[in-house]
Amino acid sequence: MDSRTLWPPQYGQAQVAIISTGLCGSDCMFPSPLTTPLLFSPLYLVHYYLHGRNGDFALQAPLVLGHEAAGVITAVGPGVTNLVLGQRVAIEAGVMCKNCDHCYKGRYNLCKTLRFASSAKTFPHLDGTLQERMNHPAYVLHP
């Protein structure tokens, strides 16, 4: 556990108090019941924590895991008009560019510059939701 400075949200961001979050299957690996007796092993192992990587995505700096989260708005940055203090939101972990053809067509999961919370795919890494509060772009926070 680390203590970290929580800065006020920047332009276009909101601060969210995380109420509920989880680890995704992409964060974990499951031991084979054929090779690992379940009585003597955890049900899952966390890739980044144990190996410093998930497939080709290797950590280059500390990373907060967790996505698939929900929380409550605790602060809004300049330019944010669609969210208010105390509002409950679901957090979209993928932060897309909003400028490419894929994003214009609503297929942001194909965006070449997509940054994903709790993934080491991009650097600097985008921290995930296993923290008390986080600042996140308002356009990917859904009431």
XYZ file of N, CA, C and O in Angstrom:
572
model
N 0.836 -1.170 0.000
C 0.000 0.000 0.000
C 0.884 1.237 0.000
O 1.856 1.308 0.727
N 0.508 2.194 -0.809
C 1.216 3.461 -0.903
C 0.283 4.608 -0.565
O -0.899 4.560 -0.884
N 0.833 5.632 0.031
C 0.105 6.887 0.158
C 0.504 7.749 -1.022
O 1.682 7.830 -1.361
N -0.484 8.358 -1.649
C -0.216 9.167 -2.838
C -0.947 10.483 -2.729
O -1.993 10.579 -2.105
N -0.397 11.487 -3.376
C -1.050 12.790 -3.409
C -2.232 12.731 -4.362
O -2.109 12.232 -5.478
N -3.358 13.231 -3.924
C -4.532 13.321 -4.789
C -4.697 14.781 -5.195
O -4.988 15.632 -4.363
N -4.467 15.052 -6.457
C -4.552 16.412 -6.987
C -5.987 16.736 -7.350
O -6.775 15.838 -7.642
N -6.344 18.003 -7.376
C -7.683 18.375 -7.864
C -7.831 17.944 -9.321
O -6.838 17.874 -10.057
N -9.038 17.654 -9.758
C -9.231 17.250 -11.149
C -8.844 18.370 -12.111
O -9.087 19.544 -11.845
N -8.240 17.986 -13.227
C -7.854 18.939 -14.262
C -9.049 19.237 -15.167
O -10.132 18.677 -14.992
N -8.808 20.079 -16.159
C -9.860 20.445 -17.109
C -10.441 19.172 -17.733
O -9.710 18.310 -18.208
N -11.767 19.054 -17.704
C -12.451 17.920 -18.319
C -12.475 16.658 -17.472
O -12.978 15.634 -17.919
N -11.943 16.725 -16.270
C -11.924 15.556 -15.392
C -12.880 15.737 -14.218
O -13.255 16.854 -13.874
N -13.229 14.601 -13.610
C -13.958 14.609 -12.342
C -13.238 13.669 -11.389
O -12.561 12.734 -11.807
N -13.400 13.944 -10.105
C -12.820 13.078 -9.086
C -13.918 12.147 -8.582
O -15.037 12.580 -8.311
N -13.577 10.867 -8.479
C -14.553 9.849 -8.082
C -14.054 9.138 -6.829
O -12.907 8.684 -6.789
N -14.916 9.047 -5.809
C -14.647 8.179 -4.662
C -15.104 6.781 -5.080
O -16.282 6.573 -5.393
N -14.166 5.854 -5.122
C -14.478 4.502 -5.584
C -15.272 3.780 -4.494
O -14.840 3.666 -3.357
N -16.451 3.289 -4.868
C -17.322 2.572 -3.942
C -17.198 1.069 -4.140
O -17.177 0.302 -3.195
N -17.096 0.658 -5.394
C -17.018 -0.764 -5.708
C -16.115 -0.958 -6.910
O -16.201 -0.208 -7.892
N -15.252 -1.947 -6.832
C -14.363 -2.242 -7.955
C -14.014 -3.718 -7.927
O -14.317 -4.432 -6.975
N -13.378 -4.164 -8.971
C -12.994 -5.564 -9.030
C -11.757 -5.757 -9.860
O -11.238 -4.824 -10.468
N -11.278 -6.973 -9.849
C -10.200 -7.369 -10.738
C -10.822 -8.153 -11.873
O -11.675 -9.011 -11.657
N -10.381 -7.863 -13.063
C -10.905 -8.508 -14.262
C -10.130 -9.792 -14.540
O -9.005 -9.961 -14.069
N -10.700 -10.653 -15.339
C -9.995 -11.855 -15.765
C -8.697 -11.541 -16.481
O -7.753 -12.322 -16.454
N -8.614 -10.358 -17.116
C -7.374 -9.979 -17.789
C -6.261 -9.676 -16.797
O -5.090 -9.696 -17.150
N -6.612 -9.389 -15.542
C -5.611 -9.144 -14.509
C -5.107 -10.448 -13.896
O -4.094 -10.470 -13.220
N -5.865 -11.515 -14.086
C -5.596 -12.755 -13.365
C -5.280 -13.903 -14.300
O -5.608 -13.877 -15.481
N -4.629 -14.918 -13.742
C -4.471 -16.180 -14.459
C -5.006 -17.266 -13.544
O -4.956 -17.151 -12.320
N -5.553 -18.278 -14.119
C -6.162 -19.343 -13.346
C -5.329 -20.604 -13.511
O -5.081 -21.029 -14.637
N -4.875 -21.214 -12.392
C -4.060 -22.418 -12.517
C -4.876 -23.569 -13.090
O -6.080 -23.653 -12.886
N -4.201 -24.425 -13.813
C -4.868 -25.580 -14.393
C -5.152 -26.616 -13.317
O -4.260 -26.986 -12.559
N -6.389 -27.124 -13.241
C -6.678 -28.165 -12.256
C -5.932 -29.455 -12.569
O -5.786 -30.313 -11.713
N -5.428 -29.595 -13.806
C -4.685 -30.800 -14.173
C -3.265 -30.782 -13.627
O -2.664 -31.830 -13.415
N -2.715 -29.574 -13.397
C -1.327 -29.486 -12.948
C -1.174 -28.910 -11.548
O -0.125 -29.030 -10.944
N -2.222 -28.276 -11.022
C -2.125 -27.625 -9.722
C -3.265 -28.085 -8.822
O -4.426 -27.817 -9.122
N -2.935 -28.785 -7.731
C -4.015 -29.171 -6.811
C -4.669 -27.932 -6.204
O -3.984 -27.080 -5.659
N -5.974 -27.791 -6.339
C -6.671 -26.606 -5.857
C -6.614 -26.466 -4.340
O -6.743 -25.370 -3.819
N -6.396 -27.557 -3.628
C -6.305 -27.466 -2.176
C -5.059 -26.711 -1.727
O -5.010 -26.179 -0.630
N -4.045 -26.661 -2.584
C -2.769 -26.063 -2.198
C -2.414 -24.821 -2.997
O -1.281 -24.382 -2.990
N -3.370 -24.253 -3.711
C -3.069 -23.070 -4.519
C -4.221 -22.081 -4.417
O -5.347 -22.466 -4.130
N -3.925 -20.791 -4.664
C -5.029 -19.831 -4.710
C -5.880 -20.098 -5.945
O -5.430 -20.731 -6.892
N -7.115 -19.617 -5.911
C -7.994 -19.815 -7.063
C -7.515 -19.034 -8.273
O -7.772 -19.401 -9.395
N -6.844 -17.919 -8.028
C -6.287 -17.170 -9.137
C -5.016 -16.468 -8.675
O -4.791 -16.275 -7.490
N -4.195 -16.126 -9.613
C -2.953 -15.407 -9.346
C -2.985 -14.121 -10.158
O -3.447 -14.109 -11.292
N -2.494 -13.041 -9.606
C -2.542 -11.760 -10.291
C -1.272 -11.569 -11.111
O -0.173 -11.513 -10.559
N -1.440 -11.501 -12.439
C -0.301 -11.400 -13.359
C 0.647 -10.259 -13.020
O 1.837 -10.469 -12.836
N 0.128 -9.039 -12.993
C 1.001 -7.880 -12.792
C 1.716 -7.952 -11.444
O 2.887 -7.632 -11.334
N 1.004 -8.374 -10.411
C 1.588 -8.421 -9.076
C 2.698 -9.461 -9.002
O 3.760 -9.214 -8.445
N 2.469 -10.626 -9.559
C 3.445 -11.709 -9.447
C 4.546 -11.658 -10.496
O 5.674 -12.046 -10.222
N 4.222 -11.183 -11.707
C 5.168 -11.291 -12.814
C 5.607 -9.953 -13.394
O 6.494 -9.905 -14.241
N 4.952 -8.861 -12.978
C 5.314 -7.550 -13.519
C 4.913 -7.375 -14.966
O 5.398 -6.483 -15.660
N 4.015 -8.211 -15.428
C 3.566 -8.145 -16.819
C 2.274 -8.931 -16.979
O 1.940 -9.761 -16.154
N 1.588 -8.652 -18.079
C 0.426 -9.422 -18.499
C 0.605 -9.639 -19.993
O 0.401 -8.723 -20.782
N 1.069 -10.803 -20.371
C 1.395 -11.055 -21.771
C 2.534 -10.154 -22.205
O 3.584 -10.111 -21.578
N 2.323 -9.394 -23.286
C 3.351 -8.492 -23.810
C 3.428 -7.166 -23.060
O 4.327 -6.375 -23.309
N 2.494 -6.893 -22.169
C 2.428 -5.596 -21.487
C 3.217 -5.648 -20.176
O 2.722 -6.122 -19.153
N 4.455 -5.166 -20.220
C 5.337 -5.195 -19.058
C 5.301 -3.861 -18.331
O 5.285 -2.795 -18.955
N 5.295 -3.923 -17.004
C 5.303 -2.707 -16.198
C 6.602 -1.936 -16.398
O 7.681 -2.512 -16.412
N 6.469 -0.625 -16.558
C 7.626 0.269 -16.641
C 7.667 1.196 -15.430
O 8.621 1.946 -15.259
N 6.618 1.166 -14.622
C 6.497 1.995 -13.424
C 5.414 1.357 -12.555
O 4.666 0.502 -13.032
N 5.304 1.766 -11.291
C 4.220 1.234 -10.456
C 2.856 1.468 -11.116
O 2.652 2.470 -11.801
N 1.935 0.536 -10.894
C 0.620 0.584 -11.525
C -0.445 0.158 -10.522
O -0.310 -0.877 -9.868
N -1.509 0.949 -10.416
C -2.671 0.584 -9.604
C -3.584 -0.275 -10.475
O -3.960 0.129 -11.571
N -3.925 -1.455 -9.994
C -4.806 -2.354 -10.737
C -6.267 -1.987 -10.504
O -6.587 -1.114 -9.708
N -7.152 -2.715 -11.171
C -8.589 -2.579 -10.974
C -9.272 -1.767 -12.053
O -8.790 -0.722 -12.469
N -10.354 -2.303 -12.546
C -11.281 -1.581 -13.410
C -12.637 -2.239 -13.195
O -12.795 -2.979 -12.250
N -13.614 -1.928 -13.994
C -14.981 -2.393 -13.740
C -15.439 -1.859 -12.391
O -15.656 -2.607 -11.438
N -15.550 -0.539 -12.299
C -15.806 0.107 -11.015
C -16.955 1.105 -11.091
O -17.369 1.524 -12.167
N -17.407 1.489 -9.905
C -18.428 2.521 -9.755
C -18.086 3.361 -8.536
O -17.373 2.906 -7.636
N -18.580 4.595 -8.534
C -18.283 5.468 -7.405
C -19.188 6.684 -7.373
O -20.210 6.737 -8.064
N -18.771 7.664 -6.580
C -19.531 8.887 -6.371
C -18.640 10.081 -6.680
O -17.476 10.126 -6.248
N -19.176 11.056 -7.410
C -18.421 12.254 -7.774
C -18.152 13.091 -6.514
O -19.078 13.425 -5.775
N -16.879 13.430 -6.284
C -16.505 14.238 -5.123
C -15.956 15.604 -5.516
O -15.842 16.492 -4.672
N -15.599 15.784 -6.787
C -15.122 17.082 -7.282
C -15.199 17.060 -8.797
O -15.096 15.994 -9.413
N -15.409 18.221 -9.396
C -15.385 18.323 -10.858
C -14.379 19.396 -11.247
O -14.243 20.418 -10.581
N -13.687 19.136 -12.335
C -12.716 20.093 -12.831
C -13.373 21.118 -13.731
O -14.561 20.994 -14.097
N -12.616 22.125 -14.119
C -13.137 23.135 -15.037
C -13.632 22.483 -16.331
O -13.051 21.514 -16.814
N -14.711 23.011 -16.869
C -15.254 22.526 -18.138
C -16.196 21.349 -18.017
O -16.788 20.926 -19.002
N -16.356 20.790 -16.838
C -17.255 19.647 -16.658
C -18.642 20.162 -16.304
O -18.825 20.822 -15.285
N -19.616 19.859 -17.179
C -20.981 20.344 -16.963
C -22.003 19.215 -16.835
O -23.154 19.475 -16.499
N -21.585 17.987 -17.112
C -22.538 16.876 -17.126
C -22.565 16.075 -15.834
O -23.331 15.126 -15.717
N -21.753 16.442 -14.834
C -21.691 15.710 -13.577
C -21.785 16.680 -12.407
O -21.332 17.823 -12.514
N -22.351 16.194 -11.291
C -22.482 17.034 -10.095
C -21.986 16.263 -8.876
O -21.970 15.029 -8.864
N -21.622 16.992 -7.843
C -21.157 16.376 -6.602
C -22.225 15.439 -6.049
O -23.416 15.753 -6.080
N -21.786 14.280 -5.583
C -22.700 13.303 -5.006
C -23.343 12.363 -6.009
O -24.018 11.409 -5.623
N -23.144 12.595 -7.291
C -23.756 11.758 -8.328
C -23.025 10.416 -8.414
O -21.805 10.355 -8.382
N -23.789 9.340 -8.522
C -23.212 8.009 -8.684
C -22.904 7.766 -10.160
O -23.698 8.124 -11.035
N -21.744 7.169 -10.412
C -21.321 6.931 -11.790
C -20.674 5.559 -11.941
O -20.106 5.016 -10.991
N -20.786 5.023 -13.142
C -20.001 3.870 -13.554
C -18.773 4.417 -14.281
O -18.866 5.415 -15.005
N -17.635 3.780 -14.083
C -16.379 4.259 -14.654
C -16.009 3.399 -15.854
O -15.788 2.195 -15.717
N -15.972 4.003 -17.029
C -15.470 3.329 -18.225
C -13.951 3.381 -18.140
O -13.356 4.455 -18.079
N -13.323 2.222 -18.123
C -11.863 2.156 -17.937
C -11.090 2.520 -19.197
O -9.926 2.886 -19.129
N -11.720 2.439 -20.356
C -11.060 2.781 -21.606
C -11.213 4.257 -21.922
O -12.329 4.759 -21.971
N -10.091 4.931 -22.112
C -10.109 6.364 -22.437
C -9.676 6.501 -23.896
O -8.516 6.302 -24.237
N -10.642 6.834 -24.732
C -10.423 6.894 -26.176
C -10.105 8.317 -26.622
O -10.325 9.275 -25.890
N -9.605 8.451 -27.867
C -9.174 9.766 -28.366
C -10.344 10.659 -28.767
O -10.232 11.873 -28.742
N -11.453 10.088 -29.182
C -12.647 10.798 -29.681
C -12.408 11.502 -31.017
O -13.249 12.275 -31.448
N -11.290 11.259 -31.671
C -10.967 11.962 -32.917
C -10.729 11.061 -34.120
O -10.637 11.563 -35.234
N -10.601 9.774 -33.931
C -10.289 8.883 -35.055
C -11.584 8.334 -35.676
O -12.676 8.494 -35.115
N -11.466 7.681 -36.814
C -12.630 7.107 -37.486
C -13.357 6.098 -36.600
O -14.592 6.054 -36.577
N -12.596 5.273 -35.878
C -13.230 4.274 -35.009
C -14.075 4.956 -33.932
O -15.201 4.544 -33.659
N -13.524 5.993 -33.316
C -14.272 6.711 -32.272
C -15.508 7.389 -32.859
O -16.584 7.345 -32.259
N -15.371 8.007 -34.034
C -16.521 8.660 -34.675
C -17.638 7.669 -34.977
O -18.812 8.014 -34.923
N -17.275 6.418 -35.270
C -18.271 5.392 -35.593
C -18.785 4.678 -34.346
O -19.560 3.737 -34.453
N -18.339 5.096 -33.162
C -18.799 4.477 -31.925
C -18.088 3.180 -31.587
O -18.522 2.438 -30.708
N -16.986 2.898 -32.265
C -16.241 1.664 -32.025
C -14.910 1.999 -31.353
O -13.847 1.625 -31.805
N -15.012 2.724 -30.235
C -13.812 3.220 -29.571
C -12.906 2.106 -29.063
O -11.725 2.324 -28.834
N -13.442 0.902 -28.908
C -12.595 -0.212 -28.478
C -11.505 -0.517 -29.515
O -10.511 -1.171 -29.197
N -11.661 0.000 -30.724
C -10.655 -0.191 -31.779
C -9.722 1.007 -31.928
O -8.831 0.995 -32.773
N -9.927 2.038 -31.136
C -9.101 3.251 -31.192
C -7.634 2.887 -30.986
O -7.281 2.207 -30.024
N -6.783 3.336 -31.887
C -5.346 3.002 -31.820
C -4.648 3.664 -30.636
O -3.602 3.210 -30.202
N -5.226 4.745 -30.110
C -4.587 5.431 -28.985
C -5.353 5.213 -27.673
O -5.129 5.938 -26.709
N -6.240 4.216 -27.647
C -6.995 3.898 -26.441
C -6.038 3.634 -25.280
O -5.072 2.887 -25.421
N -6.305 4.298 -24.162
C -5.561 4.028 -22.925
C -6.537 3.352 -21.987
O -7.685 3.766 -21.867
N -6.074 2.320 -21.317
C -6.962 1.535 -20.479
C -6.446 1.534 -19.049
O -5.285 1.231 -18.798
N -7.323 1.880 -18.107
C -6.945 1.888 -16.695
C -6.516 0.488 -16.264
O -7.153 -0.494 -16.619
N -5.447 0.421 -15.529
C -4.846 -0.790 -14.966
C -4.170 -1.657 -16.019
O -4.000 -2.845 -15.813
N -3.756 -1.067 -17.114
C -3.020 -1.803 -18.141
C -1.667 -1.143 -18.386
O -1.561 0.086 -18.409
N -0.665 -1.974 -18.585
C 0.675 -1.469 -18.894
C 0.893 -1.350 -20.399
O 2.016 -1.174 -20.847
N -0.177 -1.403 -21.186
C -0.050 -1.303 -22.644
C 0.580 0.019 -23.058
O 1.395 0.066 -23.976
N 0.181 1.097 -22.404
C 0.704 2.423 -22.746
C 1.560 2.947 -21.597
O 1.445 2.499 -20.460
N 2.433 3.878 -21.934
C 3.259 4.530 -20.913
C 3.238 6.023 -21.154
O 3.370 6.448 -22.292
N 3.030 6.845 -20.141
C 2.866 6.409 -18.761
C 1.570 5.625 -18.579
O 0.588 5.862 -19.274
N 1.622 4.676 -17.645
C 0.460 3.840 -17.378
C -0.697 4.684 -16.830
O -0.474 5.722 -16.214
N -1.906 4.209 -17.053
C -3.107 4.840 -16.504
C -3.569 3.979 -15.328
O -3.972 2.833 -15.506
N -3.455 4.536 -14.121
C -3.791 3.773 -12.921
C -5.243 3.328 -12.912
O -6.127 4.007 -13.427
N -5.475 2.184 -12.281
C -6.801 1.607 -12.169
C -7.556 2.097 -10.948
O -7.210 3.101 -10.325
N -8.559 1.346 -10.564
C -9.552 1.804 -9.591
C -9.400 1.220 -8.187
O -10.251 1.456 -7.341
N -8.346 0.489 -7.917
C -8.120 -0.009 -6.560
C -7.430 1.070 -5.733
O -6.299 0.938 -5.270
N -8.139 2.167 -5.594
C -7.694 3.305 -4.801
C -8.940 3.997 -4.258
O -10.040 3.767 -4.751
N -8.765 4.807 -3.233
C -9.929 5.438 -2.606
C -10.600 6.453 -3.517
O -11.813 6.530 -3.587
N -9.803 7.276 -4.193
C -10.327 8.294 -5.113
C -9.420 8.376 -6.325
O -8.219 8.134 -6.232
N -10.012 8.775 -7.442
C -9.216 8.948 -8.658
C -9.819 10.055 -9.507
O -11.021 10.313 -9.449
N -8.973 10.701 -10.274
C -9.423 11.675 -11.274
C -9.496 10.942 -12.608
O -8.586 10.177 -12.955
N -10.569 11.181 -13.350
C -10.797 10.460 -14.602
C -11.533 11.383 -15.556
O -12.320 12.231 -15.114
N -11.324 11.239 -16.877
C -12.042 12.100 -17.825
C -13.560 11.970 -17.656
O -14.108 10.876 -17.567
N -14.219 13.112 -17.609
C -15.666 13.141 -17.355
C -16.455 12.442 -18.459
O -17.514 11.872 -18.200
N -15.954 12.452 -19.684
C -16.727 11.861 -20.788
C -16.792 10.344 -20.727
O -17.542 9.725 -21.474
N -16.023 9.707 -19.828
C -16.120 8.257 -19.661
C -16.624 7.894 -18.259
O -16.409 6.781 -17.778
N -17.326 8.829 -17.632
C -18.028 8.569 -16.383
C -19.519 8.622 -16.675
O -20.023 9.618 -17.182
N -20.215 7.552 -16.382
C -21.609 7.398 -16.804
C -22.564 7.351 -15.605
O -22.490 6.425 -14.803
N -23.475 8.351 -15.505
C -24.464 8.365 -14.403
C -25.406 7.167 -14.476
O -25.665 6.629 -15.505
